[in-house]
């Protein structure tokens, strides 16, 4: 870990709850926000066992060096309305632009969820990351990284260099090898790839603890 950061978790469900917990265990200060019960947020903060607390969306954003946006696509506007000013903030999104039944992407080919999000928060520095990993494998990857040199890959993309560096640090902190896929527009490729991961994880016979690993063959 390079240095301690303050990270706001906007959406504390499967992804936000677990990633927030791991960020806290890696030494960062975390504020969990946005669940349907405050009790759940309280317990997440308690169980994270690091410097974690809970608060409103606005409180999670206020002093944050970065926020993780981890809600269903249909909740994005609600979150942004309550979150307050995101100007200048690093916004790491793992959200996939799925329809209400989670059966298909509602944005694809000519744009992406990440790009549409960036249009809603023009002054924020949006990075797409963590959307190509099932939540079920996150704790195992974190634990394995303490022992193994061979880390699974995790792709990310964005247009702001320092925001991407920050995101890459967090990806590394939770046990993955960050793979810079380029500008935010590459989200058009990454988001459908995330659906492939979901297909293999949830429709395959071997369970959702799935990771991927890119390598340059012969090197
Ligand atoms: N799960 C995965 O493995 C995975 C993998 C890749 C990408 N993604 C993407 O990541 C994003 C988050 O997925 P997830 O699986 O973490 O979703 P999730 O478990 O449903 O978490 C969403 C969070 O939003 C909260 N929420 C929903 N409606 C709310 C409301 N009306 N008021 C307050 N809070 C509300 C939920 O509250 P409660 O906690 O009370 O339910 C929960 O904390 C999605 O865009 C998804 O497509 C998920």
GROMACS .gro file of C-alpha atoms and ligand atoms in nm, residues 10-17 33-37 40-41 69-73 75 78 82 94-98 102 130-136 194 202, ligand 1:
model
   86
   10UNK     CA    1  -2.146   0.458  -0.216
   11UNK     CA    2  -2.352   0.141  -0.211
   12UNK     CA    3  -2.264  -0.113   0.057
   13UNK     CA    4  -2.397  -0.436  -0.089
   14UNK     CA    5  -2.212  -0.735  -0.230
   15UNK     CA    6  -1.940  -0.534  -0.400
   16UNK     CA    7  -1.925  -0.221  -0.187
   17UNK     CA    8  -1.952  -0.409   0.142
   33UNK     CA    9  -2.294   0.446   0.296
   34UNK     CA   10  -2.615   0.371   0.108
   35UNK     CA   11  -2.791   0.058   0.221
   36UNK     CA   12  -3.154   0.015   0.316
   37UNK     CA   13  -3.072  -0.027   0.682
   40UNK     CA   14  -2.622  -0.303   0.813
   41UNK     CA   15  -2.384  -0.014   0.754
   69UNK     CA   16  -1.978   0.362  -0.668
   70UNK     CA   17  -2.135   0.019  -0.628
   71UNK     CA   18  -2.510   0.026  -0.687
   72UNK     CA   19  -2.752  -0.109  -0.941
   73UNK     CA   20  -2.765   0.106  -1.253
   75UNK     CA   21  -2.998   0.371  -0.838
   78UNK     CA   22  -3.056   0.868  -0.658
   82UNK     CA   23  -2.774   1.266  -0.245
   94UNK     CA   24  -1.787  -0.104  -1.063
   95UNK     CA   25  -2.144  -0.053  -1.186
   96UNK     CA   26  -2.270  -0.229  -1.493
   97UNK     CA   27  -2.545  -0.058  -1.692
   98UNK     CA   28  -2.793  -0.344  -1.656
  102UNK     CA   29  -3.018  -0.781  -1.488
  130UNK     CA   30  -1.370  -0.401  -1.015
  131UNK     CA   31  -1.662  -0.477  -1.249
  132UNK     CA   32  -1.495  -0.787  -1.396
  133UNK     CA   33  -1.473  -0.982  -1.073
  134UNK     CA   34  -1.753  -1.166  -0.891
  135UNK     CA   35  -1.794  -1.045  -0.533
  136UNK     CA   36  -1.774  -1.407  -0.415
  194UNK     CA   37  -1.782  -0.840  -1.730
  202UNK     CA   38  -2.291  -1.796  -1.220
  220LIG     N1   39  -2.212  -0.859  -0.734
  220LIG     C1   40  -2.114  -0.876  -0.819
  220LIG     O1   41  -2.046  -0.978  -0.816
  220LIG     C2   42  -2.085  -0.772  -0.925
  220LIG     C3   43  -1.975  -0.793  -1.009
  220LIG     C4   44  -1.943  -0.696  -1.103
  220LIG     C5   45  -2.016  -0.579  -1.111
  220LIG     N2   46  -2.124  -0.560  -1.028
  220LIG     C6   47  -2.199  -0.433  -1.039
  220LIG     O2   48  -2.172  -0.362  -0.919
  220LIG     C7   49  -2.285  -0.284  -0.881
  220LIG     C8   50  -2.323  -0.324  -0.738
  220LIG     O3   51  -2.360  -0.460  -0.738
  220LIG     P1   52  -2.389  -0.538  -0.603
  220LIG     O4   53  -2.401  -0.680  -0.640
  220LIG     O5   54  -2.293  -0.496  -0.499
  220LIG     O6   55  -2.535  -0.482  -0.566
  220LIG     P2   56  -2.611  -0.496  -0.429
  220LIG     O7   57  -2.557  -0.606  -0.350
  220LIG     O8   58  -2.756  -0.494  -0.462
  220LIG     O9   59  -2.571  -0.359  -0.354
  220LIG     C9   60  -2.632  -0.238  -0.384
  220LIG    C10   61  -2.636  -0.152  -0.259
  220LIG    O10   62  -2.730  -0.045  -0.284
  220LIG    C11   63  -2.821  -0.039  -0.176
  220LIG     N3   64  -2.953   0.010  -0.218
  220LIG    C12   65  -3.030  -0.035  -0.317
  220LIG     N4   66  -3.146   0.035  -0.322
  220LIG    C13   67  -3.138   0.125  -0.223
  220LIG    C14   68  -3.225   0.227  -0.177
  220LIG     N5   69  -3.343   0.250  -0.234
  220LIG     N6   70  -3.186   0.302  -0.072
  220LIG    C15   71  -3.067   0.280  -0.011
  220LIG     N7   72  -2.980   0.183  -0.051
  220LIG    C16   73  -3.015   0.108  -0.155
  220LIG    C17   74  -2.832  -0.181  -0.128
  220LIG    O11   75  -2.887  -0.182   0.002
  220LIG     P3   76  -2.903  -0.318   0.087
  220LIG    O12   77  -2.766  -0.350   0.133
  220LIG    O13   78  -2.993  -0.279   0.198
  220LIG    O14   79  -2.959  -0.419  -0.008
  220LIG    C18   80  -2.687  -0.227  -0.135
  220LIG    O15   81  -2.616  -0.186  -0.021
  220LIG    C19   82  -2.394  -0.314  -0.984
  220LIG    O16   83  -2.399  -0.211  -1.077
  220LIG    C20   84  -2.349  -0.446  -1.047
  220LIG    O17   85  -2.393  -0.457  -1.181
  220LIG    C21   86  -2.158  -0.653  -0.935
   0.00000   0.00000   0.00000
